[in-house]
Short mmCIF file of C-alpha atoms in Angstrom, two decimals:
data_model
loop_
_atom_site.label_atom_id
_atom_site.label_comp_id
_atom_site.label_asym_id
_atom_site.label_seq_id
_atom_site.Cartn_x
_atom_site.Cartn_y
_atom_site.Cartn_z
CA MET A 6 0.75 -7.97 31.53
CA ALA A 7 2.07 -4.99 29.60
CA LEU A 8 1.49 -6.81 26.30
CA ILE A 9 -2.06 -7.70 27.37
CA VAL A 10 -2.81 -4.07 28.20
CA LEU A 11 -1.33 -3.02 24.86
CA ALA A 12 -3.41 -5.61 23.01
CA VAL A 13 -6.58 -4.40 24.72
CA GLY A 14 -5.70 -0.84 23.75
CA PHE A 15 -5.56 -1.91 20.10
CA LEU A 16 -8.68 -4.08 20.30
CA VAL A 17 -10.99 -1.45 21.83
CA PRO A 18 -11.21 0.78 18.72
CA LEU A 19 -11.48 -2.33 16.53
CA PHE A 20 -14.38 -3.54 18.66
CA ALA A 21 -16.03 -0.09 18.41
CA LEU A 22 -15.62 -0.12 14.62
CA VAL A 23 -17.25 -3.53 14.16
CA ASN A 24 -19.88 -2.89 16.84
CA VAL A 25 -21.13 0.34 15.25
CA ALA A 26 -21.11 -1.28 11.80
CA LEU A 27 -23.37 -4.09 13.05
CA LYS A 28 -25.78 -2.02 15.18
CA PRO A 29 -29.46 -1.96 14.18
CA PRO A 30 -30.42 1.19 12.23
CA GLY A 31 -31.50 3.99 14.56
CA SER A 32 -29.63 2.60 17.58
CA GLN A 33 -28.89 5.23 20.26
CA THR A 34 -26.30 3.26 22.23
CA THR A 35 -22.65 4.25 22.41
CA ALA A 36 -19.93 2.71 20.28
CA LEU A 37 -18.81 0.39 23.11
CA GLU A 38 -22.32 -0.81 24.06
CA LEU A 39 -23.75 -3.89 22.44
CA ASP A 40 -27.22 -3.46 20.97
CA LEU A 41 -28.51 -6.96 20.32
CA PRO A 42 -29.44 -8.45 17.99
CA LEU A 43 -26.64 -7.35 15.68
CA THR A 44 -27.54 -6.92 12.03
CA ALA A 45 -25.80 -6.62 8.68
CA GLN A 46 -28.24 -3.93 7.48
CA ASN A 47 -25.60 -1.17 7.67
CA LEU A 48 -23.19 -3.26 5.60
CA SER A 49 -25.84 -3.78 2.94
CA ASP A 50 -26.83 -0.10 2.90
CA ALA A 51 -23.20 1.07 2.73
CA TRP A 52 -22.46 -1.30 -0.15
CA ARG A 53 -25.49 -0.13 -2.12
CA GLN A 54 -25.55 3.61 -1.34
CA GLY A 55 -21.80 4.10 -1.59
CA ALA A 56 -21.40 2.04 -4.78
CA LEU A 57 -18.57 0.26 -2.99
CA GLY A 58 -18.38 -2.52 -5.57
CA GLY A 59 -17.04 -0.24 -8.29
CA ALA A 60 -14.91 1.75 -5.85
CA ILE A 61 -13.24 -1.39 -4.47
CA ALA A 62 -12.67 -2.67 -8.00
CA ASN A 63 -10.93 0.61 -8.92
CA SER A 64 -8.82 0.49 -5.76
CA PHE A 65 -7.89 -3.11 -6.56
CA ILE A 66 -6.84 -2.24 -10.11
CA VAL A 67 -4.78 0.74 -8.95
CA ALA A 68 -3.14 -1.25 -6.15
CA VAL A 69 -2.24 -4.24 -8.34
CA LEU A 70 -0.78 -2.16 -11.18
CA SER A 71 1.05 0.19 -8.81
CA VAL A 72 2.59 -2.57 -6.69
CA LEU A 73 3.52 -4.62 -9.76
CA GLY A 74 5.26 -1.59 -11.28
CA VAL A 75 7.06 -0.80 -8.03
CA VAL A 76 8.29 -4.38 -7.57
CA VAL A 77 9.59 -4.72 -11.13
CA ILE A 78 11.27 -1.30 -11.34
CA ALA A 79 12.66 -1.32 -7.79
CA ALA A 80 14.04 -4.86 -8.08
CA PHE A 81 15.81 -4.23 -11.39
CA ALA A 82 17.10 -0.84 -10.23
CA SER A 83 18.38 -2.18 -6.91
CA TYR A 84 20.43 -5.04 -8.36
CA PRO A 85 23.17 -2.89 -9.97
CA LEU A 86 23.04 -0.46 -7.03
CA ALA A 87 23.77 -3.31 -4.63
CA ARG A 88 26.39 -5.09 -6.71
CA ALA A 89 28.35 -2.20 -8.27
CA ALA A 90 30.97 -0.88 -5.87
CA ARG A 91 31.48 2.43 -7.64
CA CYS A 92 30.92 6.05 -6.69
CA TRP A 93 28.00 6.46 -9.12
CA SER A 94 26.25 3.51 -7.48
CA ARG A 95 26.41 5.05 -4.01
CA MET A 96 25.42 8.50 -5.27
CA THR A 97 22.45 7.09 -7.20
CA PHE A 98 21.34 5.13 -4.13
CA TYR A 99 21.51 8.25 -1.98
CA GLY A 100 19.62 10.13 -4.69
CA PHE A 101 16.75 7.66 -4.40
CA LEU A 102 16.85 7.97 -0.61
CA ALA A 103 16.48 11.74 -1.00
CA GLY A 104 13.00 10.98 -2.32
CA LEU A 105 12.06 9.90 1.21
CA LEU A 106 12.88 13.37 2.54
CA ILE A 107 11.11 15.52 -0.06
CA PRO A 108 7.48 16.32 0.88
CA SER A 109 5.08 15.03 -1.74
CA GLN A 110 3.13 18.31 -1.55
CA LEU A 111 5.96 20.04 -3.43
CA GLY A 112 5.07 18.11 -6.58
CA LEU A 113 1.30 18.64 -6.54
CA LEU A 114 1.11 21.49 -9.05
CA PRO A 115 3.66 20.20 -11.62
CA LEU A 116 2.26 16.68 -11.40
CA TYR A 117 -1.30 17.91 -11.86
CA THR A 118 -0.40 19.99 -14.90
CA THR A 119 1.60 17.09 -16.34
CA MET A 120 -1.31 14.67 -15.97
CA ARG A 121 -3.62 17.28 -17.48
CA ASP A 122 -1.35 17.76 -20.49
CA LEU A 123 -1.11 13.98 -20.95
CA GLY A 124 -4.89 13.67 -20.84
CA LEU A 125 -4.78 11.35 -17.84
CA LEU A 126 -6.92 13.37 -15.42
CA GLY A 127 -9.91 11.34 -14.32
CA THR A 128 -8.26 8.04 -15.24
CA LEU A 129 -6.79 5.32 -13.04
CA TRP A 130 -3.48 5.54 -14.92
CA ALA A 131 -2.77 8.89 -13.28
CA LEU A 132 -2.97 7.24 -9.85
CA VAL A 133 -0.85 4.29 -10.96
CA LEU A 134 1.99 6.48 -12.27
CA ILE A 135 1.98 8.75 -9.22
CA ASN A 136 1.89 5.81 -6.79
CA ILE A 137 4.80 4.11 -8.53
CA GLY A 138 6.92 7.24 -8.31
CA THR A 139 5.95 7.85 -4.70
CA GLN A 140 6.64 4.31 -3.47
CA LEU A 141 9.89 3.69 -5.37
CA PRO A 142 12.41 5.31 -2.94
CA PHE A 143 11.50 3.18 0.08
CA SER A 144 11.18 0.02 -2.02
CA ILE A 145 14.60 0.57 -3.59
CA PHE A 146 16.04 1.13 -0.12
CA LEU A 147 14.69 -2.21 1.12
CA TYR A 148 15.70 -4.16 -2.00
CA THR A 149 19.21 -2.68 -2.13
CA THR A 150 20.04 -3.22 1.53
CA PHE A 151 18.60 -6.75 1.39
CA LEU A 152 20.61 -7.59 -1.75
CA ARG A 153 23.83 -6.46 -0.08
CA GLU A 154 23.33 -9.20 2.52
CA LEU A 155 22.94 -11.97 -0.06
CA PRO A 156 26.09 -14.02 -0.77
CA LEU A 157 27.49 -13.96 -4.29
CA ASP A 158 27.99 -17.73 -4.51
CA TYR A 159 24.79 -18.49 -6.46
CA GLU A 160 25.34 -15.62 -8.89
CA GLU A 161 28.95 -16.63 -9.55
CA ALA A 162 27.86 -20.22 -10.19
CA ALA A 163 25.21 -19.01 -12.65
CA LEU A 164 27.74 -16.83 -14.48
CA VAL A 165 30.12 -19.79 -14.75
CA ASP A 166 27.29 -21.80 -16.32
CA GLY A 167 26.88 -19.11 -18.98
CA CYS A 168 24.00 -17.02 -17.62
CA GLY A 169 24.11 -13.31 -18.33
CA PRO A 170 23.46 -10.71 -15.61
CA GLY A 171 19.80 -10.29 -16.56
CA HIS A 172 19.09 -14.03 -16.66
CA THR A 173 21.00 -14.50 -13.42
CA PHE A 174 18.91 -11.89 -11.66
CA VAL A 175 15.56 -13.23 -12.90
CA SER A 176 16.34 -16.93 -12.42
CA VAL A 177 18.61 -16.92 -9.37
CA VAL A 178 18.54 -13.68 -7.42
CA PHE A 179 14.91 -12.58 -7.56
CA PRO A 180 13.55 -15.89 -6.15
CA LEU A 181 15.81 -15.31 -3.13
CA LEU A 182 14.07 -11.99 -2.50
CA ARG A 183 10.70 -13.51 -1.59
CA ALA A 184 10.78 -12.20 1.98
CA VAL A 185 11.56 -8.59 1.13
CA THR A 186 9.23 -8.72 -1.89
CA GLY A 187 6.38 -9.81 0.38
CA THR A 188 7.18 -6.92 2.70
CA ILE A 189 7.20 -4.43 -0.17
CA VAL A 190 3.96 -5.81 -1.59
CA VAL A 191 2.11 -5.50 1.72
CA LEU A 192 3.46 -2.08 2.72
CA ASN A 193 2.84 -0.58 -0.71
CA SER A 194 -0.58 -2.19 -1.02
CA VAL A 195 -1.66 -0.71 2.30
CA GLY A 196 -0.36 2.71 1.32
CA VAL A 197 -2.02 2.70 -2.10
CA TRP A 198 -5.27 1.20 -0.83
CA ASN A 199 -5.65 3.83 1.91
CA GLU A 200 -4.58 6.79 -0.24
CA PHE A 201 -7.24 9.49 -0.11
CA PHE A 202 -5.92 12.83 -1.32
CA THR A 203 -4.43 11.63 -4.62
CA PRO A 204 -7.62 10.01 -5.99
CA LEU A 205 -9.69 12.89 -4.63
CA LEU A 206 -7.54 15.33 -6.62
CA TYR A 207 -6.97 13.43 -9.86
CA LEU A 208 -10.34 11.65 -10.17
CA SER A 209 -12.49 14.62 -9.16
CA GLY A 210 -15.30 15.23 -11.63
CA SER A 211 -15.00 11.82 -13.29
CA GLY A 212 -17.07 8.71 -12.87
CA ASN A 213 -14.15 6.88 -11.29
CA THR A 214 -13.64 6.73 -7.54
CA THR A 215 -11.71 4.62 -5.04
CA ALA A 216 -12.73 3.10 -1.73
CA PRO A 217 -11.51 5.91 0.60
CA VAL A 218 -13.23 8.58 -1.52
CA ALA A 219 -16.44 6.53 -1.62
CA ILE A 220 -16.40 6.35 2.18
CA TYR A 221 -15.87 10.11 2.38
CA ASN A 222 -19.12 10.63 0.48
CA PHE A 223 -21.04 9.49 3.59
CA VAL A 224 -19.73 12.56 5.46
CA GLY A 225 -21.58 15.77 4.61
CA GLN A 226 -21.16 19.38 5.72
CA TYR A 227 -23.89 19.20 8.36
CA VAL A 228 -24.46 15.50 8.93
CA ALA A 229 -22.39 12.32 8.89
CA GLN A 230 -23.83 8.83 8.52
CA TRP A 231 -21.46 7.21 10.98
CA PRO A 232 -23.00 3.70 10.97
CA LEU A 233 -22.58 3.61 7.18
CA VAL A 234 -19.07 5.06 7.44
CA PHE A 235 -18.05 2.35 9.92
CA ALA A 236 -19.74 -0.35 7.84
CA ALA A 237 -17.93 0.83 4.71
CA LEU A 238 -14.63 0.85 6.62
CA VAL A 239 -15.18 -2.78 7.64
CA ILE A 240 -15.97 -3.80 4.06
CA THR A 241 -13.00 -2.02 2.49
CA ALA A 242 -10.59 -3.27 5.16
CA ILE A 243 -11.27 -6.93 4.41
CA PRO A 244 -9.20 -7.23 1.16
CA ILE A 245 -6.09 -5.63 2.62
CA LEU A 246 -6.37 -7.71 5.81
CA LEU A 247 -6.56 -10.89 3.75
CA LEU A 248 -3.41 -9.85 1.88
CA TYR A 249 -1.62 -9.19 5.18
CA PHE A 250 -2.57 -12.57 6.64
CA LEU A 251 -1.39 -14.34 3.49
CA LEU A 252 2.02 -12.64 3.50
CA GLN A 253 2.55 -11.97 7.20
CA LYS A 254 5.35 -14.53 7.58
CA HIS A 255 7.45 -12.59 5.05
CA ILE A 256 6.87 -9.11 6.46
CA ILE A 257 9.03 -9.02 9.60
CA LYS A 258 11.74 -11.16 8.02
CA GLY A 259 12.02 -8.96 4.95
CA PHE A 260 11.76 -5.68 6.82
CA ALA A 261 14.38 -6.70 9.40
CA GLY A 262 16.68 -7.97 6.65
CA GLY A 263 16.43 -4.67 4.82
CA LEU A 264 17.11 -2.56 7.89
CA LYS A 265 20.08 -4.69 8.91
CA GLY A 266 21.89 -3.67 5.75
#
């Protein structure tokens, strides 16, 4: 019964979101009242007026490049941290973990000036580089703790067969990290996809925009087009939900394996 009540508590705002997005234009009913017949007019208007096609494409490019960079860098960095039993390994690992404690707001001014000096303001590359740096600490934590739980038998067998450390990691170890990799992909994708302040700051004044910033354009100083806002939220949530459903079997397994370490 408690789980049912909890599920209803989560479903009510979801129902309100979809219900408002599908209401006929000009409807005066509340968010929880059905106003039949439902229509897709708000979805069409939000897509056209908010230029969501280009915004979603930009968000997709940023998310793919950011997550790919995080997975590659974090995986290769975590392997020596997990396997080397030396003082420098532990200190480096704790140094990465310190990145989880430092507020990101502390780096706003130096990062902005750095991107300006590099000529990257207004480009998607600025978002990619910042997202990679922001997401690395937690990803390295998960990879390292997960790697410490893996037995060394396969790696030792590969070394006996003549594989070097790099080849061993790519051919033997990394395929064993599917669960935690799926977890990292989903968590980082959600974080990058929903990021609002970073693209607002670094893409301001350019022709580029991302999905959250495009949705924000429906909210003005004196009026907010809530049906279009809700419709845009439904549209932009679909890609990340599809990714979650595709990788959901890896998420809990990888996350629990990382925390156990």
